[in-house]
Coordinates of N, CA, C and O and ligand atoms in Angstrom, one line a residue:
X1 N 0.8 -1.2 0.0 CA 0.0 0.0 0.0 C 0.9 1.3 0.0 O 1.8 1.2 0.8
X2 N 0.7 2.5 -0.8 CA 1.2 3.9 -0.8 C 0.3 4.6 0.0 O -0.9 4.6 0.0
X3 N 1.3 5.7 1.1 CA 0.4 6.4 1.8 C 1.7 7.6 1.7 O 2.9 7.4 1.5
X4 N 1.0 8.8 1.9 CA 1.5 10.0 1.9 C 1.6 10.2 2.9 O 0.7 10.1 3.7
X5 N 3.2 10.7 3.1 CA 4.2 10.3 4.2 C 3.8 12.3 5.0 O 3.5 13.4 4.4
X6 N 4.2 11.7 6.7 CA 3.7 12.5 7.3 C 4.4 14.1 7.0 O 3.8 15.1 6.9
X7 N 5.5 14.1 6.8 CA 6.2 15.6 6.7 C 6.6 15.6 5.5 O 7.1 14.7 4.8
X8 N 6.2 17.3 5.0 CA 6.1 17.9 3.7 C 7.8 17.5 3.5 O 8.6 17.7 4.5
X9 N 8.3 17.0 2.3 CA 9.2 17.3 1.9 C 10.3 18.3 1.6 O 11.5 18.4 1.8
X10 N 9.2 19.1 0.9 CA 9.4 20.7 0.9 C 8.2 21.3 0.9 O 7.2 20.8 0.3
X11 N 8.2 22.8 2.0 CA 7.2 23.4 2.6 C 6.6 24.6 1.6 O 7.3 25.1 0.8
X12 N 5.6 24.8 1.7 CA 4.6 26.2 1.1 C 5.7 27.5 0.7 O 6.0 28.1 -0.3
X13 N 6.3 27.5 2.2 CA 7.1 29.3 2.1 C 8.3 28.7 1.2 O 8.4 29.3 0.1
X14 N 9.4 27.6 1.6 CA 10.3 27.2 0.6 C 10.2 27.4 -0.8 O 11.1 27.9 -1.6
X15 N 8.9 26.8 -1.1 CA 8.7 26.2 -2.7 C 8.3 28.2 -3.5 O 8.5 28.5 -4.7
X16 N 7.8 28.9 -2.7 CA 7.9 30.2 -2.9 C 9.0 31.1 -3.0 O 9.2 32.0 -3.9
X17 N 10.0 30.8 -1.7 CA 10.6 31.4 -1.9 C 11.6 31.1 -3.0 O 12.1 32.1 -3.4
X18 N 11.9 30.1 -3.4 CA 13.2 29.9 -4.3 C 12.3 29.9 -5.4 O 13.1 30.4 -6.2
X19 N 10.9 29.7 -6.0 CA 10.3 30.5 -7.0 C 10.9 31.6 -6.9 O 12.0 31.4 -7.5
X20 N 10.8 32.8 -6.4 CA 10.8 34.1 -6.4 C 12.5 34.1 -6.5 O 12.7 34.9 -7.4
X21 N 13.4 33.6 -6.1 CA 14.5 33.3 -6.8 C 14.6 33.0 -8.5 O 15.0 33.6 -9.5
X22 N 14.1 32.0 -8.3 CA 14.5 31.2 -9.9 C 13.9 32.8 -11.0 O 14.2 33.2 -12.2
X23 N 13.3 33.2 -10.2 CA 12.5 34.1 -11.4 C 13.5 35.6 -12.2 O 13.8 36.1 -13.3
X24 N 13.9 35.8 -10.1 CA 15.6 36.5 -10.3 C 16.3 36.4 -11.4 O 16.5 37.3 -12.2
X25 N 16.8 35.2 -11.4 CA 17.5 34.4 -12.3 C 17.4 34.6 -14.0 O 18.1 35.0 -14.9
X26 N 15.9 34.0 -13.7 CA 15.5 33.6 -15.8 C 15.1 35.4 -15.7 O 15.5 35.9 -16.8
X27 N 14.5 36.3 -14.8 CA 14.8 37.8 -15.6 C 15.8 38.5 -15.6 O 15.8 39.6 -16.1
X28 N 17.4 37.7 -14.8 CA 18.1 38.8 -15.7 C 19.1 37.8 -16.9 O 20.0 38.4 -17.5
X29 N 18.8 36.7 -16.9 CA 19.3 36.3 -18.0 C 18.7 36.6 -19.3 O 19.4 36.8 -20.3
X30 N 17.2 36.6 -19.4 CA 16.6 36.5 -20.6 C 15.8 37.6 -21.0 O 15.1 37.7 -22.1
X31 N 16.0 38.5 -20.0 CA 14.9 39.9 -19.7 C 15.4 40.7 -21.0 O 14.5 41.4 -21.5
X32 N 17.0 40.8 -21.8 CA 17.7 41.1 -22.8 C 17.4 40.3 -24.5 O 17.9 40.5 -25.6
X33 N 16.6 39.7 -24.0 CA 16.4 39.2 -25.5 C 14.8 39.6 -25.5 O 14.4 39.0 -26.5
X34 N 13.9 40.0 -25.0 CA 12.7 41.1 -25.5 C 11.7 39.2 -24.9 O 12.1 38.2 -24.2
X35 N 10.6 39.4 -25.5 CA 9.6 38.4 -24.4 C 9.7 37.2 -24.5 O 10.4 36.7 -25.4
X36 N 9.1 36.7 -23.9 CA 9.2 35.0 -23.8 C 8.0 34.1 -24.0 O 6.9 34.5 -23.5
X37 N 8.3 32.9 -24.6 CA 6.7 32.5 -24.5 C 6.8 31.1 -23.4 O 7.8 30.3 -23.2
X38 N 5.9 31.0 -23.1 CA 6.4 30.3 -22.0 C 5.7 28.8 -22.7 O 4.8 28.9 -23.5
X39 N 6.3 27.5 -22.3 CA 5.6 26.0 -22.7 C 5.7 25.4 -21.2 O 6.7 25.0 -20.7
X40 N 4.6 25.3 -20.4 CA 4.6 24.7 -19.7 C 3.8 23.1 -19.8 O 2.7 23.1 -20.3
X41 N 4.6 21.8 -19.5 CA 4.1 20.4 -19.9 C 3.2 20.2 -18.8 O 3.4 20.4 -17.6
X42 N 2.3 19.8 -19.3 CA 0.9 19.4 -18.5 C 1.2 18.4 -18.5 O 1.9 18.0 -19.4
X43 N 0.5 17.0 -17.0 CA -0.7 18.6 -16.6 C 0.5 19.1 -15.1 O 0.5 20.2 -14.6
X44 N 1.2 18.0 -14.8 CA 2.4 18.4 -13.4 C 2.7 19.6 -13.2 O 2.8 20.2 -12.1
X45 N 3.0 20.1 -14.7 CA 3.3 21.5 -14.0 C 2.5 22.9 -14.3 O 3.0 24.0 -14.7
X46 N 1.5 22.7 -14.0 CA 0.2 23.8 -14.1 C 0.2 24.8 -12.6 O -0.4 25.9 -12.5
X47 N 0.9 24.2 -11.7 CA 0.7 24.9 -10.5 C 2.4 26.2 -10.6 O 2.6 27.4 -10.8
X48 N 3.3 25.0 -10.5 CA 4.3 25.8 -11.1 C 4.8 27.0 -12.3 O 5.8 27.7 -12.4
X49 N 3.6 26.8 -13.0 CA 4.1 27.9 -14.3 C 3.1 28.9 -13.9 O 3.1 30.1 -14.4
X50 N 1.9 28.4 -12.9 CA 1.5 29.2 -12.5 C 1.7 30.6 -11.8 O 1.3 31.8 -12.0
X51 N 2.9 29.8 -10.9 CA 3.5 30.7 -9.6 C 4.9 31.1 -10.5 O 5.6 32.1 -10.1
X52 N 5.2 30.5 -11.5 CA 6.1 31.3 -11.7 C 6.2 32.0 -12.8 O 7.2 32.7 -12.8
X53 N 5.4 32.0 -13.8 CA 5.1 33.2 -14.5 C 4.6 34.6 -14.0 O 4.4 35.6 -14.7
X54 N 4.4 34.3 -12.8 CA 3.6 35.4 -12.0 C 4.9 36.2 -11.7 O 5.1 37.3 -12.2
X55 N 5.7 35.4 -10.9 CA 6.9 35.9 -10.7 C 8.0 36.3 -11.3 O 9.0 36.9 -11.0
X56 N 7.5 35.8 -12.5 CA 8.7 36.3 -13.9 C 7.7 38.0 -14.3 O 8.3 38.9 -14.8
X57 N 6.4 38.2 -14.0 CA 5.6 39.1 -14.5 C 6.4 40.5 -13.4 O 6.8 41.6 -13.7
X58 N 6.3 39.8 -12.2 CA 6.8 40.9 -11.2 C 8.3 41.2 -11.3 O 8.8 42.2 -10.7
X59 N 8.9 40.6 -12.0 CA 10.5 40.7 -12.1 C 10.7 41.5 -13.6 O 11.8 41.8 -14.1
X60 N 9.6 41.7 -14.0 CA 9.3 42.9 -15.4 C 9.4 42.4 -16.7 O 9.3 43.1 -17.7
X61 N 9.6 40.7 -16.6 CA 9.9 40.2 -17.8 C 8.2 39.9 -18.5 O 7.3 39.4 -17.8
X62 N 8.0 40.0 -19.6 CA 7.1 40.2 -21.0 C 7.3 38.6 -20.9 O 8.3 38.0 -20.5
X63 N 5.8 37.9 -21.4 CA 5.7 36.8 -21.3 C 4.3 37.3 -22.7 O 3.2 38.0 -22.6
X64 N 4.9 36.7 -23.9 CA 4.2 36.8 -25.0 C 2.8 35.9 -25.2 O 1.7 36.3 -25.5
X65 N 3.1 34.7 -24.9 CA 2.1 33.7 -24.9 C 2.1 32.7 -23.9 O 3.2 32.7 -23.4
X66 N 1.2 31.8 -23.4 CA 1.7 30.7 -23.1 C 1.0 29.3 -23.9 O -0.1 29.0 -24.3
X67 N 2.4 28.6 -24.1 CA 1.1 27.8 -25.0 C 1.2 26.2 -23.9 O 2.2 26.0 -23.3
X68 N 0.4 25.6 -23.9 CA 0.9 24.1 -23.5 C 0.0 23.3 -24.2 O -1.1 23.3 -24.8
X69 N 1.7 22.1 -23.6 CA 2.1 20.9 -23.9 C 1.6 19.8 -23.2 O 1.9 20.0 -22.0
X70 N 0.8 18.6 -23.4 CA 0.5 17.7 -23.0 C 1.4 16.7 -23.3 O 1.5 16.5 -24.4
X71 N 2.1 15.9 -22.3 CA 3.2 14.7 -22.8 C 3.1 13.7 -21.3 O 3.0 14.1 -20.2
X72 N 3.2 12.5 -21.9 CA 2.9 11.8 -20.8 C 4.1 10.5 -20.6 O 3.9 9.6 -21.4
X73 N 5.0 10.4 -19.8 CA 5.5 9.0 -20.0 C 5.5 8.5 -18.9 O 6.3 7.5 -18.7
X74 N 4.6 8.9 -17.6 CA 4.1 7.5 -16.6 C 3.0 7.0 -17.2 O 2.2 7.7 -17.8
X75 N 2.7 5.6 -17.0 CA 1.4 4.7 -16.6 C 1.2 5.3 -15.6 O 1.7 6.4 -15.4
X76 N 0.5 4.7 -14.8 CA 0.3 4.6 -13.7 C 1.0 3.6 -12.6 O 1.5 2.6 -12.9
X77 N 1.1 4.2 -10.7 CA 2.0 4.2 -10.7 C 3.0 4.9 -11.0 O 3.2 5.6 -12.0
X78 N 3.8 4.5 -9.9 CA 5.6 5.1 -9.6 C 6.7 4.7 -10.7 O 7.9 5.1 -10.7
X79 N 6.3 4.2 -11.3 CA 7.2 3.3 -12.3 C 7.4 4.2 -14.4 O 6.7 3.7 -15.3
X80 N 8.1 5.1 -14.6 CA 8.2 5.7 -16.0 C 7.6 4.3 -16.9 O 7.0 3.3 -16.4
X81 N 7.6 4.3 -17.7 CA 7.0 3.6 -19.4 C 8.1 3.9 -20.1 O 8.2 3.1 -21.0
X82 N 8.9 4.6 -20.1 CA 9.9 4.9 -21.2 C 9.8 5.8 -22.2 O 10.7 6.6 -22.4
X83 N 8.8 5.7 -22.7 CA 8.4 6.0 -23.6 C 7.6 7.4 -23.8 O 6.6 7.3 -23.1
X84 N 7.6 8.7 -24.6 CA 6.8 9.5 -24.2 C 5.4 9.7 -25.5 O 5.3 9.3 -26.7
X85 N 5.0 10.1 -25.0 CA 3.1 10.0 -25.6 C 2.8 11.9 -25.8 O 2.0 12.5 -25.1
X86 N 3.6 12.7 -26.9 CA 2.9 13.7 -26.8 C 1.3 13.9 -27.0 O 1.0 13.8 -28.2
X87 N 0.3 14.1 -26.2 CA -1.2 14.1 -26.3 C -1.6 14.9 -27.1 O -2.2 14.7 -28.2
X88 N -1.1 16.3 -26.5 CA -1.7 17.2 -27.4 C -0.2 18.0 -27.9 O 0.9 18.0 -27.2
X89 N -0.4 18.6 -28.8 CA 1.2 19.6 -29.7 C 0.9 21.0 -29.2 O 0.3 21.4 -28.1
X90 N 1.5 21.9 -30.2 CA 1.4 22.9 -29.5 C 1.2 23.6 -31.5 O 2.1 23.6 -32.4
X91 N 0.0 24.0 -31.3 CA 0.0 24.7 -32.8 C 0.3 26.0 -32.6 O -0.5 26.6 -33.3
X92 N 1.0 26.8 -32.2 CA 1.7 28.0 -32.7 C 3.2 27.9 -33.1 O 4.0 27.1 -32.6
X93 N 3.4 29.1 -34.3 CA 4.2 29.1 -34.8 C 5.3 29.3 -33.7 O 5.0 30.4 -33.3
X94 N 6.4 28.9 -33.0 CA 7.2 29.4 -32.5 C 8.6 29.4 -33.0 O 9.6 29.2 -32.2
X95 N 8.8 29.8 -34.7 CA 10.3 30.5 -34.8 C 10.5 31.8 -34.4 O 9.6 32.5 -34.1
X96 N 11.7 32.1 -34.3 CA 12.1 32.7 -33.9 C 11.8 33.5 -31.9 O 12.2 34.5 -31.4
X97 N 11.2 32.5 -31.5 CA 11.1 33.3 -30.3 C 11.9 32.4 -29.2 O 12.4 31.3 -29.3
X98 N 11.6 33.6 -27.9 CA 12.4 32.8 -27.1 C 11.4 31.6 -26.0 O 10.5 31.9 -25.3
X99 N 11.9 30.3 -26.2 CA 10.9 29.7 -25.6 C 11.4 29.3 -24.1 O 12.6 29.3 -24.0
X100 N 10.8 29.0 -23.1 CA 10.6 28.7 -21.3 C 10.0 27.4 -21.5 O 8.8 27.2 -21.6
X101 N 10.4 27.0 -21.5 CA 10.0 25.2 -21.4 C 10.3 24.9 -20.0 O 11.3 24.9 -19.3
X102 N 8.7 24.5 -19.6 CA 8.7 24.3 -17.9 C 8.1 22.8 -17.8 O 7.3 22.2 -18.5
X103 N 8.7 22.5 -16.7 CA 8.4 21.0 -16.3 C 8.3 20.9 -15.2 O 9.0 21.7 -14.5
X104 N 7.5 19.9 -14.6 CA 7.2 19.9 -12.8 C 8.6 19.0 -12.2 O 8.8 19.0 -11.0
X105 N 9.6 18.1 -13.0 CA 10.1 17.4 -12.3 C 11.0 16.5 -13.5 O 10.6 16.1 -14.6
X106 N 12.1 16.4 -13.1 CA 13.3 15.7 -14.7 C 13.6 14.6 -13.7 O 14.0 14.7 -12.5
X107 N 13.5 13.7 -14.2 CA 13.8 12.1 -13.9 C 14.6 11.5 -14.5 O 15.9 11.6 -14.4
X108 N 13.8 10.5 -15.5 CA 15.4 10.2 -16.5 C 15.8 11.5 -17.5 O 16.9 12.0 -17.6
X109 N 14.9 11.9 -18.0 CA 15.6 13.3 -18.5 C 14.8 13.0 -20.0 O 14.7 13.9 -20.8
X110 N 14.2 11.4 -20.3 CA 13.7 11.5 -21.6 C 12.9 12.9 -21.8 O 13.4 13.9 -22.3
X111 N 11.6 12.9 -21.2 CA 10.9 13.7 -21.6 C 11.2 15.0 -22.1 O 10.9 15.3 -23.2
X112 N 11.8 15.9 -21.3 CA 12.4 17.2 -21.4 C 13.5 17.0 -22.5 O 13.6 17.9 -23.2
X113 N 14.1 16.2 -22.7 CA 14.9 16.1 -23.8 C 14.2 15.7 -25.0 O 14.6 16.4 -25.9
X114 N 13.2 14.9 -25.4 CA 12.6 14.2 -26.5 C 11.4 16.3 -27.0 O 11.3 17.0 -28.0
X115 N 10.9 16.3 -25.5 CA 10.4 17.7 -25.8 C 10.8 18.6 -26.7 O 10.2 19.0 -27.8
X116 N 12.1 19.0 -26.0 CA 13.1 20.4 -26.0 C 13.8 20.0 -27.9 O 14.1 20.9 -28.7
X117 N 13.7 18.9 -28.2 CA 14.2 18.7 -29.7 C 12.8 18.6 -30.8 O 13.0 18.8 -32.0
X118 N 11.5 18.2 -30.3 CA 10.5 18.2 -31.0 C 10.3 19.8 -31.0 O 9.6 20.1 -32.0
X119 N 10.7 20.9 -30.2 CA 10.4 22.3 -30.1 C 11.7 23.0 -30.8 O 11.7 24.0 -31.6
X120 N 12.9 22.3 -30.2 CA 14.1 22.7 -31.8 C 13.7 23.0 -32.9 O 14.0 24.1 -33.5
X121 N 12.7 21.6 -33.7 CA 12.5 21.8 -34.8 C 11.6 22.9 -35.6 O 12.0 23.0 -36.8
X122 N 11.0 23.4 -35.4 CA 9.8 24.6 -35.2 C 11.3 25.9 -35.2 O 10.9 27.0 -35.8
X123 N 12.1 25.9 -35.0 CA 13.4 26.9 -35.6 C 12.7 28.2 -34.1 O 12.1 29.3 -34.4
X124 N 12.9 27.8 -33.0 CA 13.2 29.2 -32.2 C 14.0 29.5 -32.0 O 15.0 28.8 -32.1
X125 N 14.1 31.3 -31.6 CA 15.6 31.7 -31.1 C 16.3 30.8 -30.5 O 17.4 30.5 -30.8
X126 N 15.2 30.2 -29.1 CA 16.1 30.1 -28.6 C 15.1 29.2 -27.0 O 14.2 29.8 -26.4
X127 N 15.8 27.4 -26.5 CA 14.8 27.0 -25.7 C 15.8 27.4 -24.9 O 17.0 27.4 -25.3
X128 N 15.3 27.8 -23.4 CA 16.0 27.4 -22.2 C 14.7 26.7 -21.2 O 13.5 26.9 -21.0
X129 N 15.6 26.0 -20.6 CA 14.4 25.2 -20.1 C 14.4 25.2 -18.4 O 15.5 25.6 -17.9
X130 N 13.5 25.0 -17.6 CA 13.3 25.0 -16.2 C 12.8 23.9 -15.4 O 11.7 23.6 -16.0
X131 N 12.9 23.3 -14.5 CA 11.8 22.4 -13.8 C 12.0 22.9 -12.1 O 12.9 23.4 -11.5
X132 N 10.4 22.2 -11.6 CA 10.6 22.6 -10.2 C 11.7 21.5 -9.4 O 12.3 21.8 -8.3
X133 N 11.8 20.5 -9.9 CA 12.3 19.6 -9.1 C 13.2 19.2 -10.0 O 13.1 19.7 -11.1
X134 N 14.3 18.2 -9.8 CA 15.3 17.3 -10.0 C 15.7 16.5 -9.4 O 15.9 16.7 -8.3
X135 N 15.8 15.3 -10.1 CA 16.1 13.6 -9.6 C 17.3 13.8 -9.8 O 17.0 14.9 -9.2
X136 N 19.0 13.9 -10.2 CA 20.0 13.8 -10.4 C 20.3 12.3 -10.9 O 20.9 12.0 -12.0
X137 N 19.8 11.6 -9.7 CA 20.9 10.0 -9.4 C 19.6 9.3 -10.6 O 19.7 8.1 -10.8
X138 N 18.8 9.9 -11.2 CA 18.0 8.4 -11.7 C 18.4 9.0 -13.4 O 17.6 8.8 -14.3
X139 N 19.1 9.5 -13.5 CA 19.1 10.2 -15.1 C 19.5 9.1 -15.6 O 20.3 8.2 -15.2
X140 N 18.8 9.1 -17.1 CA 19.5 8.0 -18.0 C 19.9 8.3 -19.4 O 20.6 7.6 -20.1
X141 N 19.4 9.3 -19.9 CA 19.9 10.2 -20.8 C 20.7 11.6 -20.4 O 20.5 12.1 -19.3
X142 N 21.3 12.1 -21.0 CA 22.2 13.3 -20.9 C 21.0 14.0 -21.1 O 20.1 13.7 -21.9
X143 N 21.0 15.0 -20.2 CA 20.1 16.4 -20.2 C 20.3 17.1 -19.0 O 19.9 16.5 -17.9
X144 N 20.8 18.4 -19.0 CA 20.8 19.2 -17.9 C 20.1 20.5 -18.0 O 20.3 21.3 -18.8
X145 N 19.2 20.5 -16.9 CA 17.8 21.8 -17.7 C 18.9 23.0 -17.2 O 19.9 22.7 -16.6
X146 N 18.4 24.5 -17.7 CA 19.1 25.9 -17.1 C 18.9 26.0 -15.9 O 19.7 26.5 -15.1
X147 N 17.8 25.6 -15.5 CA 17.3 25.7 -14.0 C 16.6 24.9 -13.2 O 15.8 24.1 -13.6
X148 N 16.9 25.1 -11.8 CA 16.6 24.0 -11.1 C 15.7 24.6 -9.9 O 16.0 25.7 -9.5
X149 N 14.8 24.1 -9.4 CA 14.1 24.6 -8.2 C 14.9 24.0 -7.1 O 15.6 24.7 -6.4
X150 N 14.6 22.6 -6.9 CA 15.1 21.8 -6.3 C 15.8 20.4 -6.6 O 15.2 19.4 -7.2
X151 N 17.1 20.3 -6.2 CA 17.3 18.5 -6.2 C 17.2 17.6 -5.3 O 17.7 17.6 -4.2
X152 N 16.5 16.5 -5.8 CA 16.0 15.6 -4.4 C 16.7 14.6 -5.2 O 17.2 14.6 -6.3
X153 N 16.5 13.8 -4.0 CA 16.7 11.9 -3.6 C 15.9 11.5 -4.2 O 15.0 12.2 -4.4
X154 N 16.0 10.1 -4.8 CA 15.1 8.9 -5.4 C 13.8 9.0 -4.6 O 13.8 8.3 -3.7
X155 N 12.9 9.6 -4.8 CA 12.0 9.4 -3.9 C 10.7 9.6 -4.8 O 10.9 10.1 -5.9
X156 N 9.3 9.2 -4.6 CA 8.3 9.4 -5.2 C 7.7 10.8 -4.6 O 7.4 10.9 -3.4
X157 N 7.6 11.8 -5.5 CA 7.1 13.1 -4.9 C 5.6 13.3 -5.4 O 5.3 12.7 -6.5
X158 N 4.6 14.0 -4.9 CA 3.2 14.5 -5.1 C 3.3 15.8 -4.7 O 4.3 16.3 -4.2
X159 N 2.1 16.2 -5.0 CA 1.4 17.8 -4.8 C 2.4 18.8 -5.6 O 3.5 18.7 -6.1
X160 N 1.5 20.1 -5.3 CA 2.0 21.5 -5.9 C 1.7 20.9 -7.5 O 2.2 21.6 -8.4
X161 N 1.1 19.9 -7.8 CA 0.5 19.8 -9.4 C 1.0 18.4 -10.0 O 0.8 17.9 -11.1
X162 N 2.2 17.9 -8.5 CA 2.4 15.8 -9.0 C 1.4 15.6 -8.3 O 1.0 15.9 -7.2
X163 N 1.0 14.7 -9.4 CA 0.2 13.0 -8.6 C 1.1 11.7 -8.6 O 2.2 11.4 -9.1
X164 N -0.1 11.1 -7.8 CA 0.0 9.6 -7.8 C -1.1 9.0 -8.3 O -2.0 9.0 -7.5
X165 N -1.3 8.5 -9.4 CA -3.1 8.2 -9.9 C -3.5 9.2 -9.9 O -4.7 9.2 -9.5
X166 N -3.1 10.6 -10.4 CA -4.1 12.0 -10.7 C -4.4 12.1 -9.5 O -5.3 12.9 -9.4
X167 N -4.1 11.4 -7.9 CA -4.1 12.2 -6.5 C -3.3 12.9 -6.1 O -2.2 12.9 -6.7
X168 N -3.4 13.8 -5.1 CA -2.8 14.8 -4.0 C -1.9 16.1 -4.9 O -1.2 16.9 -4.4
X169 N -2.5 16.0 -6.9 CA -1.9 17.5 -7.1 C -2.5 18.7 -6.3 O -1.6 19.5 -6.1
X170 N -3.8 19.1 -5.6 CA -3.7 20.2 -5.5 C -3.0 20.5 -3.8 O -3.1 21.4 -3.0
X171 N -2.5 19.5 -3.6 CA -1.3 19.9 -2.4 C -1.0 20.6 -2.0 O -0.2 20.7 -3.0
X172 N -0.5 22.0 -1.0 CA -0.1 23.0 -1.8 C 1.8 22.9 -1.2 O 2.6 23.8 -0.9
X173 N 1.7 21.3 -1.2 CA 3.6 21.3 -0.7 C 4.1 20.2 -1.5 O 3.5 19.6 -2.4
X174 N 5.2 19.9 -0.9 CA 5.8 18.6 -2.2 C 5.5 18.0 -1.1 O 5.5 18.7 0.0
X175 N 5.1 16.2 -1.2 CA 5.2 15.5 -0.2 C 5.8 14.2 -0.8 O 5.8 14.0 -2.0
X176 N 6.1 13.5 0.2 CA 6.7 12.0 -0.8 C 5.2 10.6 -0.4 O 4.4 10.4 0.6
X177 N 5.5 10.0 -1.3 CA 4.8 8.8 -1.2 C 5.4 7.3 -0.6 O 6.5 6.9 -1.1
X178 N 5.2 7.0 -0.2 CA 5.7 5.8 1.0 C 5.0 4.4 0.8 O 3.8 4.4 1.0
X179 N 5.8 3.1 0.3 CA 5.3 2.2 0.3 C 5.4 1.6 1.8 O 6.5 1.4 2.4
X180 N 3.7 1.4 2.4 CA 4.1 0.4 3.7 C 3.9 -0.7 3.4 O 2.9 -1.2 2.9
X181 N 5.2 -1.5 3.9 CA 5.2 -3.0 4.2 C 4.8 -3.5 5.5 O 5.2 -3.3 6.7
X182 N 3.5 -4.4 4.8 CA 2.5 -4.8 6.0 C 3.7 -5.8 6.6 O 3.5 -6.4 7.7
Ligands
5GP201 P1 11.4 11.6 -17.1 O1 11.1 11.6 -18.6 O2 12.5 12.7 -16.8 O3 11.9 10.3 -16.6 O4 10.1 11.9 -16.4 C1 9.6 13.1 -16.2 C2 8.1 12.9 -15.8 O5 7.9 11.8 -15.0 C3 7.7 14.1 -15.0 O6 7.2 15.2 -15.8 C4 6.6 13.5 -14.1 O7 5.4 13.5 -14.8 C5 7.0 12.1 -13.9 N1 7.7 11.9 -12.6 C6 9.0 11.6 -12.4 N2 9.3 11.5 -11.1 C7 8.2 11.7 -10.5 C8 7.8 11.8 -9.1 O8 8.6 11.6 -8.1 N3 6.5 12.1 -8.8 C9 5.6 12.3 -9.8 N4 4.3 12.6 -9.4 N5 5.9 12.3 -11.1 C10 7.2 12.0 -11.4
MG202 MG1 5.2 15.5 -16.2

């Protein structure tokens, strides 16, 4: 059985405050090349592109569009598929702009990599990419995003917009999931 383990992983004010950092960050790196369109991959990271588009908005940076991405490579269950399943595309033109490719969490690194090159082709300025979280130790492909919220441990994380079975996204903290052995 999986049960959602008693203490937040990472807390409400944390997962805020280093938003309000990372935002620091992507506006004064990118604030020079004029607006950005943002790609946030559904649905994990709907809470995050939330809070942090907000915060890129307060840091004065121009956010031209946002378009999203539907891409899926869990089943269900803790366990990847390998394999990724874009659902839905993203029909706007995006040459020449700068794109924000946001993700709730890089694991083996397929997805954001298989992404970030299906969005190469479309001829933008230019992807830099972000996620709220990072696995480090489970990577199986080379990919290192521009930005990082956090790096964790092998662990199964929820909330702030992960599920487990489409449960505990609207969380509003990361929590981990815990197999108990009866
Ligand atoms: P990757 O392709 O890097 O292996 O997997 C990325 C995707 O796997 C994430 O966008 C997320 O949907 C899912 N994923 C990986 N680790 C976790 C986790 O600890 N919790 C949840 N809820 N999803 C995860
Ligand atoms: Mg995801």
């Amino acid at each position: 059985m999986f049960t959602l383990s008693h203490t937040p992983l990472i807390k409400e004010d944390e997962i805020a405050s280093r938003i309000a950092d990372l935002a620091r960050m992507i506006a004064d790196d990118l604030r020079r090349y004029g607006p950005i369109t943002a790609v946030p991959m559904l649905r994990g990271c709907f809470v995050f592109a939330a809070d942090l588009l907000r915060a890129l908005s307060r840091e004065g940076v121009e956010i031209d569009e946002v378009c999203f991405l539907t891409a899926s490579s869990y089943g269900s269950g803790t366990t990847s598929s390998g394999t990724i399943k874009v659902l839905q595309s993203i029909t706007t033109d995006l040459k020449d702009r700068n794109i924000l490719l946001l993700d709730d969490i890089i694991d083996t690194g397929r997805t954001l990599k298989h992404i970030k090159e299906l969005l190469g082709d479309m001829q933008p300025s230019r992807i830099m990419t972000c996620t709220l979280l990072d696995k480090p130790s489970r990577r199986e492909v080379e990919f290192e995003p521009d930005y990082v919220g956090f790096s964790i441990n092998d662990v199964f994380v929820v909330g702030y917009g992960l599920d487990f079975d489409q449960k505990y996204r609207a969380l509003p903290y990361i929590g981990i999931i815990e197999e108990q052995i009866a």
